[in-house]
Structure formats: structure tokens, C-alpha cells
Amino acid sequence: MIAENIETTTQALPVMEAFYTLQGEGFHQGRAAYFIRLGGCDVGCHWCDVKESWDINAHPKLSLEQIVEEASQYQGRLAVVTGGEPLMHNLEELTTALHQAGFETNIETSGVCEQVTGAWDWICFSPKKFKKPNPEIYAKAHELKVIIYNQSDFEWAESFAEVVSENCMLYLQPEWSRMETMLPEIIEYIKNNPKWRISLQVHKFMDIP
């Protein structure tokens, strides 16, 4: 299991890339954000647009001090930790260091790992069909973001809407390569099921990271 590889303390993490941009998806869309993309993932989404993040050993390990120092060069104080699957790593020390530097901490996770480590101001839970999530994530998620690739994904999305907390924000997002086909379907679905909101990858429309 992934959790068996989680160290009890972590002073360095494999960073595929880190960059300052605007959050393009979900509840925090449009906010200036520093993204920290960690290496390592075994979920295996065939439509993943960052497959190069999957190999945990393919990326340099950076110290927490270096990660936070580089993030602090920018004016924004929203840090988004993503992947890969970031919870393959123990993120307690990272979130502590980010908070000490004045950052708000957000994470996007598939929820498949056995431990939800770190102190998070916002958890975006984005489940994937390729691996079942750990039910621990349901009560902790602030945002449920389900990628819609085909018609059957609506029913699958509802199965998670039933188990997350009542305060969890619910989003449906078309998979980018299926935008033209699925966007009209999502619009109609939300009109008939208004508990949901739409999430679009607006950073791709703006041609920014």
C-alpha cells in the first residue's frame, strides 16, 4: 500500500515543478497561487496531462526550506500542493513550514492514500475511477471535483456527493479532451441538479501554467 512508504518525518520532497500562476479550477479559481507539484503517483489515469509526474524517482528532492523560500519570492500567499498524488508523502512538515511563512495551504488529492497528512486550509478531493479512495477523505474534503469523461460519470459523481460532508462544495469538470462533447451535458445536468457547480480549466483557455 502507498501508506507504507510514507515517512514519519519529511525534510525533503520530490518536486516535479513549482510555479506562480492563477488557480484555474474549482472554488479558488482566479486566485494568485504558487503551485507545488510533487512527484509520485500510481493511480494511472489514462487522460492525465502530467504523466511525467508519476515516477517518484524522476524528480529532484528539494528541502522544505528551499521549497518555502522559492514560494516566498512571490506576493501571493496561497500554496497549492498537487501531483502526481501528493499524499504519497508525509506533508505535516511542509504545511507547518508554509503556515509559518504566512501561506494558506490547499491540496488536490485523489484520496487513495491511507493517511491524510498535513494541516490544510482547503482539501480538494478529486476521485478517480482507477483506484478507490480511502473513506477518511470524505469528511475532510472541502471541495469535491469530479472529472466528467463520459455519461456514466454523472452517476459516479453522485455516489461521492452522498458521502462527503453537507458543507462540501460540489463541482463537475469536463475532461479537457472531451470538452466539446461533455460541456453541454454538464450544463444541462447542473441545471437539473443545482447542488452542483461547474469547474472549467480556465488556465488552459488563458494559456498559462
Coordinates of C-alpha atoms in Angstrom, one line a residue:
M1 CA 0.0 0.0 0.0
I2 CA 1.1 3.6 -0.6
A3 CA 0.9 4.5 3.1
E4 CA 3.6 2.1 3.9
N5 CA 6.0 4.3 2.0
I6 CA 5.1 7.5 4.0
E7 CA 7.9 8.5 6.2
T8 CA 7.1 9.7 9.8
T9 CA 9.0 12.9 9.1
T10 CA 9.9 14.5 5.8
Q11 CA 12.5 17.2 5.3
A12 CA 12.7 17.0 1.5
L13 CA 10.2 16.2 -1.2
P14 CA 10.5 15.3 -4.9
V15 CA 9.3 18.3 -6.8
M16 CA 8.4 17.9 -10.4
E17 CA 7.8 21.6 -10.9
A18 CA 6.8 24.7 -8.9
F19 CA 5.4 27.9 -10.4
Y20 CA 3.4 31.0 -9.6
T21 CA 0.2 31.5 -11.6
L22 CA -3.6 31.7 -11.2
Q23 CA -5.6 28.8 -9.8
G24 CA -7.6 27.7 -12.8
E25 CA -10.1 25.3 -11.3
G26 CA -12.7 24.8 -8.6
F27 CA -13.7 27.0 -5.7
H28 CA -10.5 29.1 -5.7
Q29 CA -10.5 29.7 -9.4
G30 CA -8.9 33.0 -10.4
R31 CA -6.7 33.5 -7.3
A32 CA -3.0 34.0 -7.5
A33 CA -1.4 30.8 -6.3
Y34 CA 2.0 29.1 -6.0
F35 CA 1.8 25.5 -7.2
I36 CA 4.0 22.8 -5.8
R37 CA 3.7 19.7 -8.0
L38 CA 5.2 16.7 -6.2
G39 CA 6.4 13.6 -8.0
G40 CA 4.9 10.1 -7.5
C41 CA 1.5 8.6 -8.4
D42 CA 0.2 5.1 -9.0
V43 CA -3.4 5.9 -9.8
G44 CA -2.9 5.7 -13.5
C45 CA -5.5 8.0 -15.1
H46 CA -5.2 7.4 -18.9
W47 CA -6.2 11.1 -19.6
C48 CA -3.7 12.5 -17.1
D49 CA -1.9 15.6 -18.6
V50 CA 1.1 15.3 -16.3
K51 CA 2.1 11.6 -16.7
E52 CA 5.7 12.7 -16.2
S53 CA 4.9 13.2 -12.5
W54 CA 4.2 9.5 -12.0
D55 CA 7.7 8.4 -11.4
I56 CA 8.6 9.3 -7.8
N57 CA 12.4 8.9 -8.6
A58 CA 12.4 11.1 -11.7
H59 CA 12.4 14.4 -9.8
P60 CA 14.9 16.2 -7.6
K61 CA 14.3 16.2 -3.9
L62 CA 14.2 19.7 -2.5
S63 CA 14.4 20.7 1.1
L64 CA 11.4 22.2 2.7
E65 CA 13.4 25.3 3.4
Q66 CA 14.1 25.6 -0.4
I67 CA 10.5 24.9 -1.3
V68 CA 9.2 27.6 1.0
E69 CA 11.9 30.1 0.2
E70 CA 11.2 29.9 -3.5
A71 CA 7.4 30.2 -2.9
S72 CA 8.0 33.3 -0.7
Q73 CA 9.6 35.2 -3.6
Y74 CA 6.1 35.9 -4.9
Q75 CA 3.4 38.2 -3.5
G76 CA 0.6 35.6 -3.4
R77 CA 0.2 33.6 -0.2
L78 CA -1.9 30.7 -1.5
A79 CA 0.1 27.5 -1.9
V80 CA -1.5 24.6 -3.8
V81 CA 0.1 21.2 -3.4
T82 CA -0.7 18.8 -6.2
G83 CA 0.9 16.0 -8.2
G84 CA 1.0 13.2 -9.0
E85 CA -0.7 12.1 -5.9
P86 CA 0.8 14.4 -3.2
L87 CA -0.4 12.3 -0.2
M88 CA 2.1 9.6 -1.1
H89 CA 4.3 11.8 1.0
N90 CA 4.1 12.9 4.7
L91 CA 3.1 16.6 4.3
E92 CA 3.0 17.6 8.0
E93 CA 6.3 19.4 8.0
L94 CA 5.6 21.1 4.6
T95 CA 2.3 22.6 5.7
T96 CA 3.8 23.7 9.0
A97 CA 6.6 25.5 7.2
L98 CA 4.2 27.1 4.7
H99 CA 1.9 28.3 7.5
Q100 CA 4.8 29.7 9.4
A101 CA 5.7 31.7 6.2
G102 CA 2.2 33.1 6.1
F103 CA 0.7 30.8 3.4
E104 CA -2.8 29.4 3.1
T105 CA -2.4 25.7 2.3
N106 CA -4.6 23.9 -0.4
I107 CA -4.2 20.4 -1.7
E108 CA -5.7 18.4 -4.6
T109 CA -5.8 14.7 -4.0
S110 CA -7.5 11.6 -5.3
G111 CA -7.9 10.5 -1.7
V112 CA -6.4 7.0 -2.4
C113 CA -3.8 7.1 0.3
E114 CA -4.3 5.6 3.8
Q115 CA -3.3 8.8 5.6
V116 CA -4.3 12.4 5.0
T117 CA -1.2 14.1 6.4
G118 CA -0.7 17.9 6.7
A119 CA -2.7 20.8 8.1
W120 CA -4.8 22.0 5.2
D121 CA -6.9 25.1 4.9
W122 CA -8.7 23.6 1.9
I123 CA -8.8 20.0 0.6
C124 CA -10.0 19.4 -3.0
F125 CA -11.0 15.7 -3.3
S126 CA -10.9 14.6 -6.9
P127 CA -11.7 10.9 -7.0
K128 CA -10.5 8.7 -9.9
K129 CA -12.2 5.5 -11.2
F130 CA -8.8 3.8 -11.5
K131 CA -8.3 3.4 -7.7
K132 CA -10.8 3.6 -4.8
P133 CA -10.3 6.4 -2.3
N134 CA -9.8 6.0 1.4
P135 CA -13.2 6.8 3.1
E136 CA -11.2 9.0 5.6
I137 CA -11.1 11.7 2.9
Y138 CA -14.9 12.1 2.7
A139 CA -15.4 14.0 5.9
K140 CA -12.3 16.1 5.4
A141 CA -12.9 17.4 1.9
H142 CA -14.0 21.0 1.4
E143 CA -14.5 20.5 -2.3
L144 CA -15.5 17.5 -4.4
K145 CA -14.3 17.9 -8.0
V146 CA -15.3 15.1 -10.4
I147 CA -13.9 14.9 -13.8
I148 CA -16.5 14.1 -16.4
Y149 CA -15.2 12.0 -19.3
N150 CA -18.4 10.2 -20.3
Q151 CA -22.1 10.0 -19.4
S152 CA -21.7 7.3 -16.8
D153 CA -19.5 9.7 -14.7
F154 CA -22.6 11.6 -13.6
E155 CA -23.9 8.7 -11.6
W156 CA -20.4 8.0 -10.3
A157 CA -20.1 11.7 -9.2
E158 CA -23.4 11.4 -7.3
S159 CA -22.1 8.4 -5.3
F160 CA -19.4 10.7 -3.8
A161 CA -21.8 13.6 -3.3
E162 CA -23.8 11.3 -1.0
V163 CA -20.8 10.6 1.3
V164 CA -18.9 13.9 1.6
S165 CA -20.0 16.4 4.3
E166 CA -23.0 18.6 3.7
N167 CA -20.8 21.6 3.6
C168 CA -18.5 20.2 0.8
M169 CA -18.7 22.2 -2.4
L170 CA -19.6 20.1 -5.4
Y171 CA -18.0 20.6 -8.8
L172 CA -18.3 18.8 -12.2
Q173 CA -15.4 19.5 -14.6
P174 CA -15.2 18.3 -18.2
E175 CA -12.1 16.4 -19.1
W176 CA -10.2 18.7 -21.4
S177 CA -10.0 16.5 -24.5
R178 CA -13.8 15.8 -24.2
M179 CA -14.8 19.4 -23.6
E180 CA -16.8 19.9 -26.8
T181 CA -18.8 16.7 -26.1
M182 CA -19.3 16.8 -22.4
L183 CA -19.7 20.5 -21.7
P184 CA -23.3 20.7 -23.0
E185 CA -24.1 17.6 -21.0
I186 CA -22.7 19.1 -17.8
I187 CA -24.6 22.4 -18.3
E188 CA -27.9 20.5 -18.6
Y189 CA -27.1 18.2 -15.7
I190 CA -26.3 21.1 -13.4
K191 CA -29.5 23.0 -14.5
N192 CA -31.4 19.9 -13.4
N193 CA -29.2 19.2 -10.3
P194 CA -28.4 22.7 -8.9
K195 CA -26.4 21.4 -5.9
W196 CA -23.5 21.1 -8.4
R197 CA -21.4 23.8 -9.8
I198 CA -19.2 23.8 -12.9
S199 CA -15.4 23.9 -12.9
L200 CA -13.5 24.7 -16.1
Q201 CA -9.8 24.7 -16.6
V202 CA -9.7 28.4 -17.3
H203 CA -5.9 28.4 -17.1
K204 CA -5.9 26.4 -20.4
F205 CA -8.1 29.0 -22.0
M206 CA -5.7 31.7 -20.9
D207 CA -2.7 29.7 -22.0
I208 CA -1.0 29.9 -18.6
P209 CA 0.5 27.1 -16.4

